Amino acid sequence: MPDRDATGRLDVELRRIARALVAEAPAAPVSLPAGADVVPLPRRPRRRYLLAVAGAVALVGLVGALVLTMGRDGDVADVEVGQEPAATGPPAGEAAPTCSGEEDGILRIGGLLPATGDLAFLGPPMIAGGNLAVEEINAAGGVLGRPVEYLLGDSGDGARDDYFEVANAWVDAHLDAGVDAVLGAASSGVSLNVIDKITGACKIHFSPANTASEFTARHDGDLYFRTSPSDVLQGRALADLIVAEGNSTVALLARQDSYGEGLLEFTKLPLEEQGAEVVVERTYDPGAVAFEADAEAEAAVEEAVEEVISADPGALVLIGFDESSIILNLLFERGFVPGEHGIYLVDGNIGDTLGENFTTPGQLVGVKGTLATAEMPDEFRGRLLETDPNLNDFSYGPETYDAVIIMALAAERAGTDNPADVASNINGITRDGTACTSFQECRDLIADGEDIDYNGPSGPQEFSQPGEPTVASFAIMSYGNDNRIDDSLTEFRQANF
């Protein structure tokens, strides 16, 4: 738990520095709203992630320019910033692990993707993405002349304590098998539970779907990486969408964990910057929603739903996982429906799986949500379907594919499967060199002595020193009359620091 007095003094000092820096900074382009180039710190400390937020936001937001502009007709909009990139986001640079890893000449990756739990609906596209990457790498000759070994595993999702046991058991098995890297988890909460075990063993921890902001400044030995952007970016994209659609009052309802609480804060801040009033701010126990908690916790969920209805906001943001359909049904039964209110979802719950819990045609028409993903090429979608013909949702499939490709290319550049050496080459694979789009093309450039900039199906990554994207594309997704995502309505926003 952070020292509240110390955190408050830090908050005041960072705000003072921000005002001074902004005063000295070049003027923002006239197309930007006043003050849009500063992301202030949260007003209230929230568990240990706030200290990480302070470090990340001090870099990300104080000198400004996390700006999103809406693309029309499905095109990705250009992003304008009011400062030079080096001054506005996490610093560029390479990872520099100090541990001594081991090598045996084989790049071995252990999967930690959700086959069970509240995020199991994300499992099929992520597992397909990982399998496809390994298949294509090995078809091209493998890494360092030998096939990549990929060991499947399950992450659960952390909604209950026993799911942490599932993830830890698989991590233990992977470490015993001598993996060089662990791929996953999808849930930030699960990753936070196992990260020290993985990195403490001098292994790479690479998630395709973690979005919690605290990873940015976490002490992880420079062995943690992710291809999904921080919730700082998603919160801004979501807030901009809500305000652009004319909503002046907003209710925020989020699951009570690091993911939900973090994304709630990073949505609230830009909403208030743009003049929207947050009239409800509640978290809930996800176990209570699924009726697996005590009566008091379940009553708290009902109370939160009633508070939203009583406040009658113009818009509701629901930040959750699979349990979100239960909450939405409770709201709908009480007359809080799309069409009369804006209802916005996020990457943890938007998708066709949620729609399967609604049987009345058109019940979800008007519900929208954000998902960090680039516009997927039809050709890549087809390759995923060849790997798993039953796929009907592709969320985080591209990010998982790219995570594996990036690790493989980093091993090629390092000339070893030693995790510490591989990690020190990961960031550079994603920026500044000759652009390439496939493992074989990029590997051949590396063999010729060229620096590369891998751009895969999840879009440009441009990793910062903490090992995460500084450029992100967000899909704004909407439901059709069949309560499934209507791809024809999807629009894209691109953001960077």
Short mmCIF file of C-alpha atoms in Angstrom, two decimals:
data_model
loop_
_atom_site.label_atom_id
_atom_site.label_comp_id
_atom_site.label_asym_id
_atom_site.label_seq_id
_atom_site.Cartn_x
_atom_site.Cartn_y
_atom_site.Cartn_z
CA MET A 1 0.00 0.00 0.00
CA PRO A 2 1.57 3.40 -0.97
CA ASP A 3 2.24 6.12 1.60
CA ARG A 4 -0.69 8.46 0.94
CA ASP A 5 1.10 11.59 2.19
CA ALA A 6 4.17 10.86 0.09
CA THR A 7 2.03 10.06 -2.93
CA GLY A 8 0.15 13.32 -2.48
CA ARG A 9 3.38 15.32 -2.34
CA LEU A 10 4.60 13.50 -5.47
CA ASP A 11 1.34 14.30 -7.22
CA VAL A 12 1.63 18.00 -6.38
CA GLU A 13 5.26 18.16 -7.48
CA LEU A 14 4.60 16.36 -10.78
CA ARG A 15 1.72 18.72 -11.54
CA ARG A 16 4.00 21.70 -10.83
CA ILE A 17 6.63 20.30 -13.21
CA ALA A 18 3.93 19.65 -15.80
CA ARG A 19 2.78 23.26 -15.74
CA ALA A 20 6.35 24.46 -16.15
CA LEU A 21 7.09 22.06 -19.01
CA VAL A 22 3.89 22.85 -20.86
CA ALA A 23 4.57 26.56 -20.51
CA GLU A 24 7.95 26.06 -22.21
CA ALA A 25 6.77 23.58 -24.82
CA PRO A 26 5.98 24.46 -28.45
CA ALA A 27 2.37 25.43 -29.00
CA ALA A 28 0.05 22.58 -29.84
CA PRO A 29 -1.39 22.50 -33.37
CA VAL A 30 -4.50 24.59 -33.70
CA SER A 31 -6.53 21.50 -34.51
CA LEU A 32 -6.03 20.19 -30.98
CA PRO A 33 -8.38 21.13 -28.12
CA ALA A 34 -6.90 23.33 -25.44
CA GLY A 35 -5.09 21.30 -22.80
CA ALA A 36 -5.25 18.08 -24.82
CA ASP A 37 -1.51 17.55 -24.50
CA VAL A 38 -1.47 16.91 -20.75
CA VAL A 39 -2.69 13.76 -19.03
CA PRO A 40 -2.89 14.52 -15.28
CA LEU A 41 -2.22 12.03 -12.55
CA PRO A 42 -5.09 10.22 -10.85
CA ARG A 43 -6.53 12.18 -7.95
CA ARG A 44 -6.71 9.26 -5.57
CA PRO A 45 -4.12 6.53 -4.89
CA ARG A 46 -5.27 3.03 -5.79
CA ARG A 47 -3.18 0.20 -4.41
CA ARG A 48 0.36 -0.33 -5.58
CA TYR A 49 -0.27 0.35 -9.26
CA LEU A 50 -0.55 4.08 -8.54
CA LEU A 51 3.16 4.34 -7.93
CA ALA A 52 3.78 2.77 -11.30
CA VAL A 53 1.20 5.10 -12.81
CA ALA A 54 3.03 8.09 -11.36
CA GLY A 55 6.21 7.06 -13.14
CA ALA A 56 4.50 6.16 -16.39
CA VAL A 57 2.19 9.13 -16.54
CA ALA A 58 4.98 11.52 -15.61
CA LEU A 59 6.68 10.40 -18.80
CA VAL A 60 3.59 9.83 -20.89
CA GLY A 61 1.49 12.80 -20.05
CA LEU A 62 3.34 15.66 -18.47
CA VAL A 63 4.90 17.01 -21.63
CA GLY A 64 1.81 15.90 -23.46
CA ALA A 65 0.37 14.79 -26.64
CA LEU A 66 -1.50 11.61 -26.29
CA VAL A 67 -3.86 12.65 -29.08
CA LEU A 68 -6.34 10.59 -31.04
CA THR A 69 -8.20 11.72 -34.15
CA MET A 70 -11.06 9.83 -35.68
CA GLY A 71 -10.65 8.20 -39.06
CA ARG A 72 -13.58 8.23 -41.48
CA ASP A 73 -14.84 5.40 -43.67
CA GLY A 74 -12.73 2.90 -41.76
CA ASP A 75 -9.43 4.66 -42.46
CA VAL A 76 -6.90 5.09 -39.68
CA ALA A 77 -6.48 8.74 -38.83
CA ASP A 78 -3.15 10.49 -38.61
CA VAL A 79 -2.01 11.45 -35.14
CA GLU A 80 -0.66 14.87 -34.35
CA VAL A 81 1.38 15.69 -31.28
CA GLY A 82 2.55 18.92 -29.71
CA GLN A 83 6.00 17.72 -28.66
CA GLU A 84 8.87 15.72 -30.06
CA PRO A 85 8.31 11.96 -29.50
CA ALA A 86 11.38 11.54 -27.29
CA ALA A 87 9.92 14.01 -24.80
CA THR A 88 6.36 12.78 -24.73
CA GLY A 89 6.39 9.08 -23.99
CA PRO A 90 8.33 6.28 -22.33
CA PRO A 91 11.97 6.56 -23.41
CA ALA A 92 13.36 4.63 -26.35
CA GLY A 93 16.16 2.19 -25.69
CA GLU A 94 17.04 -1.45 -25.39
CA ALA A 95 16.26 -3.80 -22.54
CA ALA A 96 19.34 -4.56 -20.44
CA PRO A 97 18.85 -7.68 -18.32
CA THR A 98 21.57 -8.32 -15.77
CA CYS A 99 20.75 -11.95 -15.05
CA SER A 100 22.67 -14.87 -16.55
CA GLY A 101 20.43 -17.01 -18.69
CA GLU A 102 21.02 -20.46 -20.11
CA GLU A 103 21.06 -21.69 -23.71
CA ASP A 104 20.73 -25.04 -25.42
CA GLY A 105 20.31 -23.90 -29.03
CA ILE A 106 16.52 -24.36 -29.11
CA LEU A 107 14.08 -21.46 -28.68
CA ARG A 108 11.47 -22.97 -26.38
CA ILE A 109 8.27 -21.07 -25.54
CA GLY A 110 5.66 -22.02 -22.93
CA GLY A 111 2.09 -20.92 -23.52
CA LEU A 112 0.05 -19.28 -20.75
CA LEU A 113 -3.10 -18.47 -22.71
CA PRO A 114 -6.71 -18.67 -21.42
CA ALA A 115 -8.25 -22.08 -22.06
CA THR A 116 -10.43 -21.73 -18.93
CA GLY A 117 -11.90 -18.92 -16.85
CA ASP A 118 -13.69 -15.69 -17.65
CA LEU A 119 -11.29 -14.90 -20.52
CA ALA A 120 -11.57 -18.33 -22.14
CA PHE A 121 -13.40 -16.70 -25.08
CA LEU A 122 -10.08 -15.03 -25.96
CA GLY A 123 -8.26 -18.36 -25.91
CA PRO A 124 -9.02 -19.68 -29.43
CA PRO A 125 -7.72 -16.67 -31.43
CA MET A 126 -4.68 -16.26 -29.17
CA ILE A 127 -3.82 -19.96 -29.30
CA ALA A 128 -4.31 -19.93 -33.09
CA GLY A 129 -2.04 -16.89 -33.39
CA GLY A 130 0.73 -18.57 -31.41
CA ASN A 131 0.41 -21.85 -33.30
CA LEU A 132 0.42 -20.08 -36.67
CA ALA A 133 3.58 -18.13 -35.83
CA VAL A 134 5.43 -21.29 -34.74
CA GLU A 135 4.27 -23.18 -37.85
CA GLU A 136 5.49 -20.43 -40.17
CA ILE A 137 8.79 -19.99 -38.35
CA ASN A 138 9.53 -23.70 -38.51
CA ALA A 139 8.43 -23.91 -42.15
CA ALA A 140 11.04 -21.22 -42.87
CA GLY A 141 13.80 -23.24 -41.20
CA GLY A 142 13.25 -22.47 -37.53
CA VAL A 143 15.34 -20.23 -35.28
CA LEU A 144 19.11 -20.62 -35.34
CA GLY A 145 18.59 -23.53 -37.70
CA ARG A 146 16.42 -25.56 -35.31
CA PRO A 147 12.61 -25.80 -34.90
CA VAL A 148 10.97 -23.66 -32.26
CA GLU A 149 9.35 -25.73 -29.52
CA TYR A 150 5.97 -24.44 -28.31
CA LEU A 151 4.44 -25.96 -25.17
CA LEU A 152 0.75 -25.31 -24.58
CA GLY A 153 -0.54 -24.17 -21.19
CA ASP A 154 -3.51 -22.50 -19.50
CA SER A 155 -3.61 -19.21 -17.63
CA GLY A 156 -7.09 -19.26 -16.12
CA ASP A 157 -7.95 -15.62 -15.50
CA GLY A 158 -7.54 -14.78 -11.83
CA ALA A 159 -11.21 -14.18 -11.07
CA ARG A 160 -10.86 -16.73 -8.28
CA ASP A 161 -7.82 -17.70 -6.24
CA ASP A 162 -7.75 -21.20 -7.72
CA TYR A 163 -7.20 -19.70 -11.17
CA PHE A 164 -3.94 -18.24 -9.92
CA GLU A 165 -3.09 -21.81 -8.94
CA VAL A 166 -3.76 -22.90 -12.53
CA ALA A 167 -1.38 -20.29 -13.93
CA ASN A 168 1.32 -20.96 -11.36
CA ALA A 169 1.15 -24.70 -11.98
CA TRP A 170 1.68 -24.19 -15.70
CA VAL A 171 4.51 -21.71 -15.14
CA ASP A 172 6.22 -24.23 -12.86
CA ALA A 173 5.83 -26.91 -15.53
CA HIS A 174 7.25 -24.64 -18.21
CA LEU A 175 10.25 -23.68 -16.09
CA ASP A 176 10.91 -27.36 -15.36
CA ALA A 177 10.79 -27.99 -19.13
CA GLY A 178 13.49 -25.38 -19.71
CA VAL A 179 11.52 -22.77 -21.62
CA ASP A 180 13.25 -19.55 -22.64
CA ALA A 181 10.02 -17.54 -22.56
CA VAL A 182 6.45 -17.66 -21.31
CA LEU A 183 3.77 -16.38 -23.72
CA GLY A 184 0.84 -14.85 -21.78
CA ALA A 185 -1.18 -14.31 -19.77
CA ALA A 186 -4.22 -12.56 -21.22
CA SER A 187 -5.27 -11.19 -17.83
CA SER A 188 -3.08 -8.49 -16.31
CA GLY A 189 -3.97 -9.84 -12.87
CA VAL A 190 -2.66 -13.29 -13.74
CA SER A 191 0.55 -11.87 -15.21
CA LEU A 192 1.12 -9.79 -12.09
CA ASN A 193 0.77 -12.97 -10.05
CA VAL A 194 3.42 -14.92 -11.98
CA ILE A 195 5.78 -12.26 -13.36
CA ASP A 196 8.27 -12.44 -10.51
CA LYS A 197 8.50 -16.22 -10.78
CA ILE A 198 9.17 -16.03 -14.52
CA THR A 199 11.60 -13.12 -14.59
CA GLY A 200 13.26 -14.27 -11.36
CA ALA A 201 14.26 -17.42 -13.24
CA CYS A 202 15.83 -15.22 -15.96
CA LYS A 203 13.13 -16.10 -18.47
CA ILE A 204 11.26 -13.74 -20.82
CA HIS A 205 7.67 -12.95 -19.92
CA PHE A 206 5.84 -11.75 -23.05
CA SER A 207 2.09 -11.01 -22.99
CA PRO A 208 -0.01 -10.36 -26.09
CA ALA A 209 -2.93 -8.90 -24.11
CA ASN A 210 -1.87 -7.27 -20.81
CA THR A 211 -2.95 -3.64 -20.68
CA ALA A 212 -2.50 -2.62 -17.01
CA SER A 213 -0.44 0.55 -16.76
CA GLU A 214 1.70 -0.63 -13.86
CA PHE A 215 3.78 -2.89 -16.10
CA THR A 216 5.41 0.20 -17.64
CA ALA A 217 7.42 1.11 -14.55
CA ARG A 218 7.56 -2.28 -12.86
CA HIS A 219 10.95 -3.67 -11.87
CA ASP A 220 11.02 -6.81 -13.98
CA GLY A 221 14.71 -7.17 -14.76
CA ASP A 222 14.01 -5.90 -18.30
CA LEU A 223 12.47 -9.29 -19.13
CA TYR A 224 8.79 -8.35 -19.50
CA PHE A 225 7.30 -7.31 -22.85
CA ARG A 226 3.84 -6.89 -24.36
CA THR A 227 2.34 -6.29 -27.80
CA SER A 228 -0.88 -4.80 -26.40
CA PRO A 229 -0.77 -1.11 -25.47
CA SER A 230 -1.19 0.32 -21.99
CA ASP A 231 -4.66 1.27 -20.77
CA VAL A 232 -3.44 4.87 -20.75
CA LEU A 233 -4.03 4.73 -24.51
CA GLN A 234 -7.28 2.77 -24.42
CA GLY A 235 -8.77 5.04 -21.77
CA ARG A 236 -8.04 8.09 -23.90
CA ALA A 237 -9.54 6.47 -27.02
CA LEU A 238 -12.68 5.50 -25.12
CA ALA A 239 -13.11 8.91 -23.49
CA ASP A 240 -12.68 10.71 -26.79
CA LEU A 241 -15.34 8.49 -28.38
CA ILE A 242 -17.82 9.07 -25.53
CA VAL A 243 -17.43 12.85 -25.60
CA ALA A 244 -17.48 13.01 -29.41
CA GLU A 245 -20.87 11.29 -29.35
CA GLY A 246 -22.33 14.06 -27.21
CA ASN A 247 -22.35 12.50 -23.74
CA SER A 248 -21.86 14.94 -20.86
CA THR A 249 -22.61 12.62 -17.92
CA VAL A 250 -20.99 9.20 -17.56
CA ALA A 251 -21.20 6.24 -15.18
CA LEU A 252 -18.11 4.05 -14.77
CA LEU A 253 -18.60 0.48 -13.57
CA ALA A 254 -15.53 -1.78 -13.40
CA ARG A 255 -14.47 -5.16 -12.06
CA GLN A 256 -12.41 -4.95 -8.89
CA ASP A 257 -8.91 -5.92 -10.02
CA SER A 258 -5.81 -4.25 -11.44
CA TYR A 259 -7.23 -4.25 -14.96
CA GLY A 260 -10.65 -2.85 -14.08
CA GLU A 261 -9.48 -0.24 -11.60
CA GLY A 262 -6.65 0.94 -13.83
CA LEU A 263 -8.77 1.33 -16.97
CA LEU A 264 -11.46 3.08 -14.92
CA GLU A 265 -8.94 5.73 -13.83
CA PHE A 266 -7.50 6.21 -17.31
CA THR A 267 -10.97 6.64 -18.77
CA LYS A 268 -12.14 8.99 -16.03
CA LEU A 269 -9.20 11.39 -16.34
CA PRO A 270 -9.62 12.31 -20.04
CA LEU A 271 -13.41 12.40 -19.63
CA GLU A 272 -13.08 15.07 -16.96
CA GLU A 273 -10.40 16.91 -18.96
CA GLN A 274 -12.93 17.31 -21.75
CA GLY A 275 -15.71 18.54 -19.46
CA ALA A 276 -17.73 15.38 -18.96
CA GLU A 277 -19.08 14.71 -15.46
CA VAL A 278 -18.51 11.26 -13.94
CA VAL A 279 -21.70 10.73 -11.93
CA VAL A 280 -21.06 7.12 -10.85
CA GLU A 281 -17.69 5.48 -10.17
CA ARG A 282 -18.03 1.94 -8.83
CA THR A 283 -16.08 -1.29 -8.80
CA TYR A 284 -17.61 -4.72 -8.24
CA ASP A 285 -16.47 -8.17 -7.15
CA PRO A 286 -16.61 -10.33 -10.32
CA GLY A 287 -17.23 -13.41 -8.18
CA ALA A 288 -20.33 -11.75 -6.77
CA VAL A 289 -21.68 -11.13 -10.28
CA ALA A 290 -21.36 -14.84 -11.01
CA PHE A 291 -23.08 -15.56 -7.67
CA GLU A 292 -19.98 -17.20 -6.24
CA ALA A 293 -19.50 -14.73 -3.38
CA ASP A 294 -21.33 -14.03 -0.14
CA ALA A 295 -24.70 -12.30 0.05
CA GLU A 296 -23.14 -8.98 1.02
CA ALA A 297 -20.96 -8.91 -2.11
CA GLU A 298 -23.90 -9.86 -4.32
CA ALA A 299 -25.99 -7.09 -2.74
CA ALA A 300 -23.20 -4.64 -3.55
CA VAL A 301 -23.47 -5.54 -7.25
CA GLU A 302 -27.23 -4.94 -7.19
CA GLU A 303 -26.62 -1.64 -5.40
CA ALA A 304 -24.13 -0.56 -8.09
CA VAL A 305 -26.66 -1.36 -10.83
CA GLU A 306 -29.34 0.63 -9.02
CA GLU A 307 -26.95 3.55 -8.57
CA VAL A 308 -26.34 3.66 -12.32
CA ILE A 309 -30.07 3.63 -13.03
CA SER A 310 -30.82 6.33 -10.45
CA ALA A 311 -28.07 8.60 -11.78
CA ASP A 312 -29.54 8.32 -15.31
CA PRO A 313 -26.23 9.10 -17.06
CA GLY A 314 -25.97 9.82 -20.74
CA ALA A 315 -23.45 6.99 -21.04
CA LEU A 316 -22.24 3.92 -19.16
CA VAL A 317 -18.77 2.41 -19.43
CA LEU A 318 -18.70 -1.24 -18.33
CA ILE A 319 -15.18 -2.56 -17.75
CA GLY A 320 -15.25 -6.30 -17.21
CA PHE A 321 -14.84 -9.79 -18.59
CA ASP A 322 -17.35 -12.57 -19.22
CA GLU A 323 -19.51 -11.49 -16.25
CA SER A 324 -20.43 -8.30 -18.15
CA SER A 325 -23.40 -10.00 -19.83
CA ILE A 326 -24.99 -10.61 -16.43
CA ILE A 327 -24.67 -6.94 -15.48
CA LEU A 328 -26.01 -5.78 -18.84
CA ASN A 329 -29.03 -8.06 -18.49
CA LEU A 330 -29.69 -6.62 -15.01
CA LEU A 331 -29.57 -3.11 -16.49
CA PHE A 332 -31.77 -4.01 -19.46
CA GLU A 333 -34.39 -5.58 -17.17
CA ARG A 334 -34.61 -2.26 -15.33
CA GLY A 335 -35.00 -0.19 -18.50
CA PHE A 336 -31.41 1.00 -18.94
CA VAL A 337 -31.01 0.13 -22.63
CA PRO A 338 -28.98 1.24 -25.65
CA GLY A 339 -30.78 3.83 -27.71
CA GLU A 340 -31.75 5.70 -24.57
CA HIS A 341 -28.23 5.60 -23.11
CA GLY A 342 -24.79 5.20 -24.62
CA ILE A 343 -23.31 1.87 -23.51
CA TYR A 344 -19.59 1.35 -24.02
CA LEU A 345 -17.53 -1.80 -23.51
CA VAL A 346 -13.78 -2.44 -23.58
CA ASP A 347 -11.28 -5.03 -24.77
CA GLY A 348 -12.13 -7.40 -21.90
CA ASN A 349 -15.78 -7.86 -22.88
CA ILE A 350 -16.48 -6.60 -26.41
CA GLY A 351 -17.04 -9.44 -28.90
CA ASP A 352 -19.36 -12.11 -30.21
CA THR A 353 -19.07 -14.23 -27.08
CA LEU A 354 -20.86 -11.61 -25.02
CA GLY A 355 -23.62 -11.44 -27.63
CA GLU A 356 -24.35 -15.15 -27.24
CA ASN A 357 -25.99 -14.32 -23.90
CA PHE A 358 -28.67 -12.13 -25.54
CA THR A 359 -31.46 -13.89 -27.43
CA THR A 360 -33.67 -10.97 -28.47
CA PRO A 361 -32.64 -9.71 -31.95
CA GLY A 362 -31.21 -6.20 -31.85
CA GLN A 363 -30.82 -6.17 -28.07
CA LEU A 364 -27.20 -4.96 -28.34
CA VAL A 365 -27.66 -2.56 -31.25
CA GLY A 366 -26.09 0.72 -30.16
CA VAL A 367 -23.57 -0.90 -27.80
CA LYS A 368 -19.98 -0.06 -28.76
CA GLY A 369 -16.54 -0.98 -27.47
CA THR A 370 -12.82 -0.47 -27.93
CA LEU A 371 -10.28 -3.15 -28.81
CA ALA A 372 -6.58 -2.55 -29.33
CA THR A 373 -6.02 -3.99 -32.79
CA ALA A 374 -5.08 -2.91 -36.28
CA GLU A 375 -7.37 -3.46 -39.24
CA MET A 376 -6.75 -7.13 -39.96
CA PRO A 377 -5.78 -8.03 -43.53
CA ASP A 378 -8.07 -10.62 -45.08
CA GLU A 379 -5.01 -12.68 -45.98
CA PHE A 380 -3.93 -12.97 -42.32
CA ARG A 381 -7.49 -13.73 -41.22
CA GLY A 382 -7.48 -16.59 -43.72
CA ARG A 383 -4.23 -17.97 -42.32
CA LEU A 384 -5.68 -17.94 -38.81
CA LEU A 385 -8.76 -19.78 -40.07
CA GLU A 386 -6.56 -22.42 -41.66
CA THR A 387 -5.02 -22.96 -38.23
CA ASP A 388 -8.42 -23.07 -36.50
CA PRO A 389 -11.43 -23.22 -38.88
CA ASN A 390 -13.83 -22.74 -35.95
CA LEU A 391 -12.66 -19.22 -35.12
CA ASN A 392 -15.39 -16.59 -35.05
CA ASP A 393 -13.50 -14.02 -32.97
CA PHE A 394 -9.97 -12.87 -33.76
CA SER A 395 -9.24 -10.69 -30.72
CA TYR A 396 -5.54 -10.69 -29.78
CA GLY A 397 -4.72 -13.28 -32.43
CA PRO A 398 -2.48 -10.81 -34.32
CA GLU A 399 -0.82 -9.63 -31.09
CA THR A 400 -0.04 -13.22 -30.07
CA TYR A 401 1.35 -14.00 -33.52
CA ASP A 402 3.57 -10.92 -33.42
CA ALA A 403 4.85 -11.66 -29.91
CA VAL A 404 6.19 -15.03 -31.09
CA ILE A 405 7.67 -13.59 -34.30
CA ILE A 406 9.38 -10.77 -32.39
CA MET A 407 10.98 -13.21 -29.93
CA ALA A 408 12.14 -15.44 -32.79
CA LEU A 409 13.71 -12.53 -34.66
CA ALA A 410 15.37 -11.27 -31.49
CA ALA A 411 16.93 -14.71 -30.99
CA GLU A 412 18.19 -14.64 -34.57
CA ARG A 413 19.78 -11.24 -34.01
CA ALA A 414 21.25 -12.32 -30.68
CA GLY A 415 22.57 -15.55 -32.19
CA THR A 416 21.40 -17.48 -29.14
CA ASP A 417 18.31 -18.64 -27.26
CA ASN A 418 19.74 -17.28 -23.96
CA PRO A 419 16.73 -15.33 -22.61
CA ALA A 420 18.81 -12.41 -21.35
CA ASP A 421 20.45 -11.93 -24.74
CA VAL A 422 17.19 -12.40 -26.61
CA ALA A 423 15.47 -9.82 -24.38
CA SER A 424 18.20 -7.26 -25.03
CA ASN A 425 17.36 -7.44 -28.75
CA ILE A 426 13.55 -7.40 -28.62
CA ASN A 427 12.89 -3.64 -28.58
CA GLY A 428 15.19 -2.95 -31.51
CA ILE A 429 13.42 -5.52 -33.67
CA THR A 430 10.31 -3.29 -33.68
CA ARG A 431 11.72 0.09 -34.74
CA ASP A 432 14.17 2.22 -36.71
CA GLY A 433 15.50 -0.27 -39.26
CA THR A 434 14.48 -1.61 -42.66
CA ALA A 435 10.75 -2.35 -42.65
CA CYS A 436 9.78 -6.02 -43.08
CA THR A 437 6.58 -7.94 -42.48
CA SER A 438 7.33 -11.68 -42.16
CA PHE A 439 9.70 -13.87 -40.19
CA GLN A 440 11.54 -15.12 -43.26
CA GLU A 441 11.94 -11.67 -44.83
CA CYS A 442 13.14 -10.14 -41.57
CA ARG A 443 15.46 -13.04 -40.72
CA ASP A 444 17.14 -12.80 -44.12
CA LEU A 445 17.73 -9.08 -43.58
CA ILE A 446 19.29 -9.83 -40.19
CA ALA A 447 21.52 -12.45 -41.83
CA ASP A 448 22.67 -9.76 -44.27
CA GLY A 449 23.66 -7.55 -41.35
CA GLU A 450 20.75 -5.11 -41.58
CA ASP A 451 18.85 -3.53 -38.73
CA ILE A 452 15.14 -4.29 -39.09
CA ASP A 453 11.77 -2.79 -38.19
CA TYR A 454 9.24 -5.62 -37.98
CA ASN A 455 5.67 -4.55 -38.75
CA GLY A 456 3.28 -7.46 -38.33
CA PRO A 457 -0.50 -7.89 -38.50
CA SER A 458 -1.06 -6.11 -35.16
CA GLY A 459 0.43 -2.96 -36.71
CA PRO A 460 3.58 -0.97 -35.98
CA GLN A 461 4.72 -1.57 -32.42
CA GLU A 462 7.69 0.80 -31.95
CA PHE A 463 8.60 -0.55 -28.52
CA SER A 464 9.82 1.83 -25.84
CA GLN A 465 12.55 0.90 -23.38
CA PRO A 466 10.00 -0.75 -21.02
CA GLY A 467 9.16 -3.16 -23.85
CA GLU A 468 5.70 -2.02 -24.92
CA PRO A 469 4.06 -0.31 -27.90
CA THR A 470 4.28 3.45 -28.31
CA VAL A 471 1.96 3.25 -31.32
CA ALA A 472 -1.45 1.59 -31.15
CA SER A 473 -4.51 1.15 -33.31
CA PHE A 474 -7.96 0.79 -31.73
CA ALA A 475 -11.03 -0.71 -33.33
CA ILE A 476 -14.33 0.95 -32.37
CA MET A 477 -16.69 -2.03 -32.65
CA SER A 478 -20.51 -2.09 -32.75
CA TYR A 479 -23.14 -4.82 -32.55
CA GLY A 480 -25.58 -5.65 -35.32
CA ASN A 481 -29.15 -6.95 -35.19
CA ASP A 482 -27.93 -10.52 -34.60
CA ASN A 483 -26.10 -9.39 -31.41
CA ARG A 484 -22.76 -10.07 -33.07
CA ILE A 485 -20.07 -7.58 -34.03
CA ASP A 486 -20.97 -5.97 -37.36
CA ASP A 487 -17.62 -5.55 -39.14
CA SER A 488 -19.13 -3.04 -41.56
CA LEU A 489 -19.60 -0.62 -38.65
CA THR A 490 -16.06 -0.93 -37.28
CA GLU A 491 -13.95 2.21 -37.33
CA PHE A 492 -10.31 2.64 -36.35
CA ARG A 493 -8.34 5.15 -34.29
CA GLN A 494 -4.57 5.26 -34.14
CA ALA A 495 -2.72 6.67 -31.16
CA ASN A 496 0.83 7.18 -30.03
CA PHE A 497 2.72 8.81 -27.22
#
